[in-house]
Short mmCIF file of C-alpha atoms and ligand atoms in Angstrom, two decimals:
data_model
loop_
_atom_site.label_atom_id
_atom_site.label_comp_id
_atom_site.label_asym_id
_atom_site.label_seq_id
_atom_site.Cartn_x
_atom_site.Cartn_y
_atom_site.Cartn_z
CA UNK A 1272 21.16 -8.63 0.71
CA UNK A 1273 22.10 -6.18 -1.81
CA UNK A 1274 22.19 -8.12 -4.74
CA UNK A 1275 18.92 -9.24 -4.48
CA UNK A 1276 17.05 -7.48 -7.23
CA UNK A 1277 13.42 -6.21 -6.49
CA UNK A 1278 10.86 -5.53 -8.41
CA UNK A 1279 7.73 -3.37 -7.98
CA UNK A 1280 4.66 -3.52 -9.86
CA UNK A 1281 2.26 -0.23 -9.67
CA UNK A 1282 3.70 3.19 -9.86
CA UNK A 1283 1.32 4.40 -7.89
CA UNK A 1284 1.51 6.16 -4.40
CA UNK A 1285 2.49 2.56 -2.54
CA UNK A 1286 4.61 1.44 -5.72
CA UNK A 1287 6.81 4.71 -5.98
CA UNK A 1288 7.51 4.51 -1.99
CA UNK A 1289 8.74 1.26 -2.07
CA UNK A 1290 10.73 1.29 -4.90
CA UNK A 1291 12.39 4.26 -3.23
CA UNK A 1292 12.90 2.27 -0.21
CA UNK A 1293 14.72 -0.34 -1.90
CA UNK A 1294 16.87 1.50 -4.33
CA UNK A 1295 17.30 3.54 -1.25
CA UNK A 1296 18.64 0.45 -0.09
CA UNK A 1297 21.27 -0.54 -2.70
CA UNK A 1298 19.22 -2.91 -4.73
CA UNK A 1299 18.61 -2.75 -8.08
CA UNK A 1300 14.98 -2.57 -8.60
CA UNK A 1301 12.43 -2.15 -11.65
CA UNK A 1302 9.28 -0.24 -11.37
CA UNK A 1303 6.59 -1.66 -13.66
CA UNK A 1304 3.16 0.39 -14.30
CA UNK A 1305 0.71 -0.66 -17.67
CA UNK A 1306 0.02 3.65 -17.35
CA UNK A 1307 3.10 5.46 -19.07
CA UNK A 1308 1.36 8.11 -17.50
CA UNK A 1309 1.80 6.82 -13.54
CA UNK A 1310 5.13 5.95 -14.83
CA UNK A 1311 6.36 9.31 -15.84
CA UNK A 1312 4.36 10.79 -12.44
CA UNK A 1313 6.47 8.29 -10.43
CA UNK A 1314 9.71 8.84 -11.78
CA UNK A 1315 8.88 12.44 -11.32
CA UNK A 1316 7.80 12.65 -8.24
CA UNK A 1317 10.92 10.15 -7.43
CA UNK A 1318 13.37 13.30 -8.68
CA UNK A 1319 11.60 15.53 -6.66
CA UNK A 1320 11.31 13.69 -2.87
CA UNK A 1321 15.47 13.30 -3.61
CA UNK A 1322 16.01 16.83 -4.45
CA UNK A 1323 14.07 17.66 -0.94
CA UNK A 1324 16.29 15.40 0.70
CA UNK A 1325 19.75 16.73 -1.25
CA UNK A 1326 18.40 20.48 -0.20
CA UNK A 1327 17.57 19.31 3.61
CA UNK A 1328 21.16 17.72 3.89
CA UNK A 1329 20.18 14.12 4.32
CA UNK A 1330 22.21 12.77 1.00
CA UNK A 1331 23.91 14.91 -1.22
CA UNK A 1332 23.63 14.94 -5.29
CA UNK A 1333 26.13 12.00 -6.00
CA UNK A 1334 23.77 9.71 -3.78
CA UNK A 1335 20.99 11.00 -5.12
CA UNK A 1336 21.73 10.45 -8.94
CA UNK A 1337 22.93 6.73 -7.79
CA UNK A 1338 19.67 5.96 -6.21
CA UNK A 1339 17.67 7.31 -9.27
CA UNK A 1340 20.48 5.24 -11.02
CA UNK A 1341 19.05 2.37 -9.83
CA UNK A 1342 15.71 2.16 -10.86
CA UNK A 1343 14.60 0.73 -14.12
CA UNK A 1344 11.16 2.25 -15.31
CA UNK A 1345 8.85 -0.38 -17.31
CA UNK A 1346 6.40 -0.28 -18.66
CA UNK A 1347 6.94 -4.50 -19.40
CA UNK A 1348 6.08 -7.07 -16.77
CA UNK A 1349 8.66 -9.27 -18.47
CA UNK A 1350 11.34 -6.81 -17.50
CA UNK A 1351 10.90 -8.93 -14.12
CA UNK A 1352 12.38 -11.94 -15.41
CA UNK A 1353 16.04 -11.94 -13.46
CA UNK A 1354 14.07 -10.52 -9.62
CA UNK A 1355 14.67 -12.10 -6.66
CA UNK A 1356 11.52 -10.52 -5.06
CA UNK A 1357 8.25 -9.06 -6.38
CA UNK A 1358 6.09 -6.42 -4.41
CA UNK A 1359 2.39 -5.98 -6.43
CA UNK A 1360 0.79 -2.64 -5.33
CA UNK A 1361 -1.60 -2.29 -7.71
CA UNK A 1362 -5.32 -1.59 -7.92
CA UNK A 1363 -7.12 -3.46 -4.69
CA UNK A 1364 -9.19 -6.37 -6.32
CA UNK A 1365 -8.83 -9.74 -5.92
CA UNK A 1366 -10.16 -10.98 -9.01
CA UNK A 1367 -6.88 -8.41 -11.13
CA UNK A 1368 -4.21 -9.62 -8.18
CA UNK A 1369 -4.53 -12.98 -9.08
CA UNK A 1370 -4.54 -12.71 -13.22
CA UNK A 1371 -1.81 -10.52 -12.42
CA UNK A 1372 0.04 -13.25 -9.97
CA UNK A 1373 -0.55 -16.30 -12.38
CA UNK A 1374 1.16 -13.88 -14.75
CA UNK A 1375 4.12 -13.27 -12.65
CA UNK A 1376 5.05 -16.40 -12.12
CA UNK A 1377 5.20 -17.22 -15.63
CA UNK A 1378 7.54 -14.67 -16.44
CA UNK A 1379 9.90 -14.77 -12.89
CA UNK A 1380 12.49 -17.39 -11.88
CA UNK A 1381 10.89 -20.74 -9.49
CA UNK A 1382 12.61 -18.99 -6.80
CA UNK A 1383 11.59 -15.51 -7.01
CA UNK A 1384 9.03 -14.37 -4.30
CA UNK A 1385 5.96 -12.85 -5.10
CA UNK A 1386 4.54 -10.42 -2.65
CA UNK A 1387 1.25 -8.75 -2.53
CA UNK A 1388 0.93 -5.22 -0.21
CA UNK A 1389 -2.50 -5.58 -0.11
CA UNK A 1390 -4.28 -3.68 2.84
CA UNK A 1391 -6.94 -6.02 2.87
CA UNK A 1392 -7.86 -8.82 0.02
CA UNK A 1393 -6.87 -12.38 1.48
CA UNK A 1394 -3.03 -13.55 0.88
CA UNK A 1395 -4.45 -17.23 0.58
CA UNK A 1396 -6.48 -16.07 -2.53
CA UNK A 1397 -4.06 -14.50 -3.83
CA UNK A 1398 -1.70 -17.16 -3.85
CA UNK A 1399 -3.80 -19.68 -4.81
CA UNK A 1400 -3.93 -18.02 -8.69
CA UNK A 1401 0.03 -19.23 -8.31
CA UNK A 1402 1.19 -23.20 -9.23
CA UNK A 1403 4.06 -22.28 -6.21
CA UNK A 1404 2.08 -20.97 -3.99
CA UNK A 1405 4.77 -21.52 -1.34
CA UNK A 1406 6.29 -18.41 -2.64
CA UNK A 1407 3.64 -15.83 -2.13
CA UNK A 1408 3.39 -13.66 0.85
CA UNK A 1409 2.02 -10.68 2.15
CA UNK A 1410 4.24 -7.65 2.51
CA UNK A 1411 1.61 -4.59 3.90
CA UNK A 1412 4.05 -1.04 3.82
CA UNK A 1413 2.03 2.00 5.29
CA UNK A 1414 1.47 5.26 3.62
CA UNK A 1415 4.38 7.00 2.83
CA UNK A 1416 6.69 3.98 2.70
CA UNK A 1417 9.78 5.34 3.08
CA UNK A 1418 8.93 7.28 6.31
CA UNK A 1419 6.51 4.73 8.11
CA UNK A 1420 8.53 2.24 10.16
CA UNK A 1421 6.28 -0.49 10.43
CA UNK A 1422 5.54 -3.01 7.80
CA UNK A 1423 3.49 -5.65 8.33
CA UNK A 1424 4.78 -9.62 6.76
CA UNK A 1425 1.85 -11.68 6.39
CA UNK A 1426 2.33 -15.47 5.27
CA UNK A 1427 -1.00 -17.02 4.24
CA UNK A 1428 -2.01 -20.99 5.06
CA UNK A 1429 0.31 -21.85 1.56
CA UNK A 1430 3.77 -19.89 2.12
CA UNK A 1431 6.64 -21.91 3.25
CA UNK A 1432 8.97 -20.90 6.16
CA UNK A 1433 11.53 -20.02 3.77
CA UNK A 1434 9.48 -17.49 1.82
CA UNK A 1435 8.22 -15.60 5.65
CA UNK A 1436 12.33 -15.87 6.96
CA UNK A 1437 13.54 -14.32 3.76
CA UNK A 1438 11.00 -12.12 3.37
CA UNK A 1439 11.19 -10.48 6.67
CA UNK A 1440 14.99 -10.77 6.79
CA UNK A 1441 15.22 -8.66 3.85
CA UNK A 1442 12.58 -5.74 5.13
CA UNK A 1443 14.28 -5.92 8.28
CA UNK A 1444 17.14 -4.69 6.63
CA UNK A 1445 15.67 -1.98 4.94
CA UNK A 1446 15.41 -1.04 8.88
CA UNK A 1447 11.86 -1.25 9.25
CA UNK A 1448 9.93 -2.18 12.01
CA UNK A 1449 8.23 -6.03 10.61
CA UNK A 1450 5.50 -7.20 12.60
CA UNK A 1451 4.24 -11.03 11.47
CA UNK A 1452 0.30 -10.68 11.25
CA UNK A 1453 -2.10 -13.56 10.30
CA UNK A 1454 -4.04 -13.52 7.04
CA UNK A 1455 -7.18 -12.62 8.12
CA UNK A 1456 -9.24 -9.36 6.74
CA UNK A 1457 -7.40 -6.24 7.33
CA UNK A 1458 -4.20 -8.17 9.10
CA UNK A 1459 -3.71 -5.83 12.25
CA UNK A 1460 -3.39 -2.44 11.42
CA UNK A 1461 -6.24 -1.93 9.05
CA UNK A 1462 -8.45 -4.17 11.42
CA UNK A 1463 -8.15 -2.02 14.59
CA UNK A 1464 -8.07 1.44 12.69
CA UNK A 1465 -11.72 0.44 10.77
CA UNK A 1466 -13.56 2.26 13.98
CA UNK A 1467 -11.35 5.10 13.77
CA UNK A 1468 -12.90 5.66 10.48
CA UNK A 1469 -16.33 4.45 10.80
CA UNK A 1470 -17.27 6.08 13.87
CA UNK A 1471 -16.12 9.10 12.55
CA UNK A 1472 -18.29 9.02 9.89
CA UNK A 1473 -21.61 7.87 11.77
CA UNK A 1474 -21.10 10.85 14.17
CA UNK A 1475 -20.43 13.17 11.18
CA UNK A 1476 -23.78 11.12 9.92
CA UNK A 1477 -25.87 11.67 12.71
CA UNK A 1478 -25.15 15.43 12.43
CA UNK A 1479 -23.11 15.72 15.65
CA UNK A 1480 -20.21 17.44 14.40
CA UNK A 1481 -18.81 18.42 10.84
CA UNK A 1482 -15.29 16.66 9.66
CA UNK A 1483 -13.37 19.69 10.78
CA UNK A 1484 -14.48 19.46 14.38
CA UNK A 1485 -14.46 15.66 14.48
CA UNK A 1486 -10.59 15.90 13.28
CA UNK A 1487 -10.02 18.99 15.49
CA UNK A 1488 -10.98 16.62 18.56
CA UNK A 1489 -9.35 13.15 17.55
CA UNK A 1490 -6.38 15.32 17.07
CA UNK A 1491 -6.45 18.40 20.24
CA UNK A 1492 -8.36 16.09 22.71
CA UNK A 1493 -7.34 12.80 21.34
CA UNK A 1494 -3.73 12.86 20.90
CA UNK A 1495 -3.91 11.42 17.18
CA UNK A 1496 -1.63 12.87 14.91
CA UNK A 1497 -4.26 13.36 12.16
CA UNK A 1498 -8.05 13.30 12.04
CA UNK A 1499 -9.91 10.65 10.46
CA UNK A 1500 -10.87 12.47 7.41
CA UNK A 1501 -7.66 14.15 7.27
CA UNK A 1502 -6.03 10.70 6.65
CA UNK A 1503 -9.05 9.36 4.87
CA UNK A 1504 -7.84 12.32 2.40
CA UNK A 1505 -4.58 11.38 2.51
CA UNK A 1506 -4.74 7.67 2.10
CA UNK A 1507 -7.71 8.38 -0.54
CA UNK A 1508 -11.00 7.79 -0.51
CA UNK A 1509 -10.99 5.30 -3.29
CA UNK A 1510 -8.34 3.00 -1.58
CA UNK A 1511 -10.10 3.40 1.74
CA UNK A 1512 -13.61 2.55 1.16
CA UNK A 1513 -12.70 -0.51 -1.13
CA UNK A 1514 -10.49 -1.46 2.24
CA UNK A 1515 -13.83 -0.97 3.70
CA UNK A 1516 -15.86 -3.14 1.60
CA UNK A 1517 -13.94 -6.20 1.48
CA UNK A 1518 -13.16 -6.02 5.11
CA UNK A 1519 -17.00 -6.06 5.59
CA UNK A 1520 -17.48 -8.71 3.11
CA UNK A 1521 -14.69 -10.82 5.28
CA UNK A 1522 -16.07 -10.47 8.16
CA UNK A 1523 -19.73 -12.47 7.14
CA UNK A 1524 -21.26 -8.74 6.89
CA UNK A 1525 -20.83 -7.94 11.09
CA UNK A 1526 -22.69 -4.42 11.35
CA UNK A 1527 -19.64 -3.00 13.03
CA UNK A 1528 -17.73 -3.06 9.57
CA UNK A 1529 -20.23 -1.72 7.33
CA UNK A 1530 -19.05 1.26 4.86
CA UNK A 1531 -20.53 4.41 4.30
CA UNK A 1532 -22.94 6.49 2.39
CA UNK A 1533 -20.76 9.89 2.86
CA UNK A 1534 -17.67 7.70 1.57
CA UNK A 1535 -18.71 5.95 -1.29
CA UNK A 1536 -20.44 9.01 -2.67
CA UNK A 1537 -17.52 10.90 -2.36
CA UNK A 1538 -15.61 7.63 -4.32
CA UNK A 1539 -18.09 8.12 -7.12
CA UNK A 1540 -17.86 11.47 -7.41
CA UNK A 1541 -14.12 10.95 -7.80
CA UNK A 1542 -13.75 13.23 -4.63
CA UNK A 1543 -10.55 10.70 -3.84
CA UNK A 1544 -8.74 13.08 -1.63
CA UNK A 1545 -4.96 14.57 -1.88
CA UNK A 1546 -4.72 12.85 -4.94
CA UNK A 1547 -7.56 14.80 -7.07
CA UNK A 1548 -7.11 17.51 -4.82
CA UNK A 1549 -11.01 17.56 -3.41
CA UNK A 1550 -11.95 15.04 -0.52
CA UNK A 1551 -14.00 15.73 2.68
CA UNK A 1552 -11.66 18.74 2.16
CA UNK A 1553 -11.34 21.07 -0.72
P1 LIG B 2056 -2.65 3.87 -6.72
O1 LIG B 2056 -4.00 3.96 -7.31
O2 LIG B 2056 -1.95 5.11 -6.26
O3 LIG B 2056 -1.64 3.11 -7.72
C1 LIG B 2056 -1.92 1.90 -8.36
C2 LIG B 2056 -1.08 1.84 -9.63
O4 LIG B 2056 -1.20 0.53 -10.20
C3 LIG B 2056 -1.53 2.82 -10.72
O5 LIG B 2056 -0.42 3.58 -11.16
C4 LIG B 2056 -2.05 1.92 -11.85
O6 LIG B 2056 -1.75 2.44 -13.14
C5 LIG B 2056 -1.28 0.64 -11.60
N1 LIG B 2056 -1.93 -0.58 -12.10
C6 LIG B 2056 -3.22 -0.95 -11.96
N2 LIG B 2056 -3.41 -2.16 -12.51
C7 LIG B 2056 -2.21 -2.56 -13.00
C8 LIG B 2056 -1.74 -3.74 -13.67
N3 LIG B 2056 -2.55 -4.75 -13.94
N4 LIG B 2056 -0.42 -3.80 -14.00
C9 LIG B 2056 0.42 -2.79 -13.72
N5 LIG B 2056 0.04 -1.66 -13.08
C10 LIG B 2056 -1.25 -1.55 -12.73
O7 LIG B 2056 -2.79 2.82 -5.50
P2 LIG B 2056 -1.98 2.76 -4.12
O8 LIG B 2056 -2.58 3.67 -3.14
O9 LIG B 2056 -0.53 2.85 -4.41
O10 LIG B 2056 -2.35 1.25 -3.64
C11 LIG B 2056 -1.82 0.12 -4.27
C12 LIG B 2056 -2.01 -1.10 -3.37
O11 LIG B 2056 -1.40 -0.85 -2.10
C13 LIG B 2056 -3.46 -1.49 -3.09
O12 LIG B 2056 -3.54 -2.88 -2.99
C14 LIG B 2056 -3.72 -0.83 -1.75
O13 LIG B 2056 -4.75 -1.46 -1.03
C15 LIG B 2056 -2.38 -1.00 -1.08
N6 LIG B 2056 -2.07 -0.03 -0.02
C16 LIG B 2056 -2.45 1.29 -0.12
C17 LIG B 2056 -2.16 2.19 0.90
C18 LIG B 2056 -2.54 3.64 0.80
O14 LIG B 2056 -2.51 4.33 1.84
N7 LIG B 2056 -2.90 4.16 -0.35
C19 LIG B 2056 -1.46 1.74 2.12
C20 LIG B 2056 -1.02 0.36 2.08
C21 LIG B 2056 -1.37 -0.49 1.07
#
């Protein structure tokens, strides 16, 4: 398994956790982003999470220097050309995966598979922008990568056997916890935790209870290990409401789906969250 050489494209908070998981993992890998900007962030960020993990004992230096070692930092799509897998986790709209799909398989080998970690857009879409569409899949990692176990593989109507065995083969060895979901909107995880959200935010709506309280109870009373709008912050606001919206959309428009007001506000505003460092919380 470790010569297969992965590929990431999207530097972003998905993109730098599983490149880390698979250089992590012995592979070679090559993280693409079009920002220089995410890039640099990334590779940052990259130093910093193995310096934590050098000072907390887990690895020490020499590991740490060949795990940065083996990560190639693009900002070229063609540097894809000899990977044996790549993982898109870029911006969450259909109509930019699949330019960006019919442009990968132009540049990768026939056999290279093309994986999408899309939360929510439909695998079957996004492989139909391919002329193989056999060899696109959905692999769904949770926020952060490297420390959530479960991933979810998800092969739509086109992907061959092949493409689902090697696929989960492979993340199984990165010892996480693969879980084979059908592609339908918001596979299984994002599917069952839309009420989570959006009854959060009606109640926070109908004036019940602020965020503060409504995370205080799903957390003290309800046993969750973070509040709604503490995760809503952490996954960001942007990501989560656009999650929102095409789940709705997927689902014919069913009522119990339907996004927010105090969410897509806060989206416009650019109130995203962690990441801009103002969200439901400031
Ligand atoms: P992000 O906004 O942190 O990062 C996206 C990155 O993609 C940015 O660095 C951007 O410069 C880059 N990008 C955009 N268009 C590009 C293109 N055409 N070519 C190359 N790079 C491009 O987004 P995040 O949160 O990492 O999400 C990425 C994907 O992963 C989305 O599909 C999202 O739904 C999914 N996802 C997100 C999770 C989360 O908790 N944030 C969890 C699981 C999946």
């Amino acid at each position: 398994m470790e010569n297969i050489k992965v590929g990431v494209l999207g530097a972003g908070s998905m993109g730098s956790g599983i490149v880390q998981i698979a250089a992590t993992q012995k592979h070679q890998t090559v993280l693409v982003d079009l920002n220089e900007e995410a890039l640099n962030k990334a590779a940052a960020n990259l130093k910093n999470i193995l310096a934590r993990l050098v000072e907390k004992d887990k690895i020490d230096q020499a590991t740490a220097d060949v795990i940065m070692g083996r990560i190639t930092f693009s900002k070229n799509i063609a540097d894809f050309k000899e990977c044996d897998m790549v993982i898109e986790a870029i911006v969450e709209n259909l109509e930019v995966k699949k330019k960006v799909f019919a442009q990968l398989e132009s540049i990768v080998s026939p056999d290279c598979i093309l994986a999408s970690n899309t939360s929510s857009l439909s695998i079957a879409s996004i492989a139909s922008a391919c002329k193989k569409a056999e060899r696109v899949i959905g692999i769904h990692f949770f926020n952060p990568a490297p420390l959530m176990p479960l991933v979810e593989i998800i092969p739509a109507v086109q992907t061959s056997e092949a493409t689902t065995t090697n696929s989960r083969t492979l993340v199984d060895s990165w010892k996480k916890v693969t879980v084979l979901a059908k592609d339908t909107p918001g596979f299984i995880v994002n599917r069952v935790a839309r009420p989570f959200y959006g009854e959060a935010l009606k109640i926070y709506e109908e004036g019940v209870a602020d965020f503060a309280t409504i995370d205080w109870a799903m957390t003290e009373i309800g046993g969750f290990k973070m509040g709604p709008f503490t995760l809503m912050d952490y996954i960001g606001n942007d990501i989560n409401y656009t999650v929102t919206e095409s789940v709705f959309a997927a689902f014919y428009y069913d009522p119990r789906y339907k996004p927010s007001f105090t969410q897509k506000r806060r989206t416009e505003a650019g109130w995203f969250g962690r990441k801009t460092g103002r969200g439901y919380y400031n």
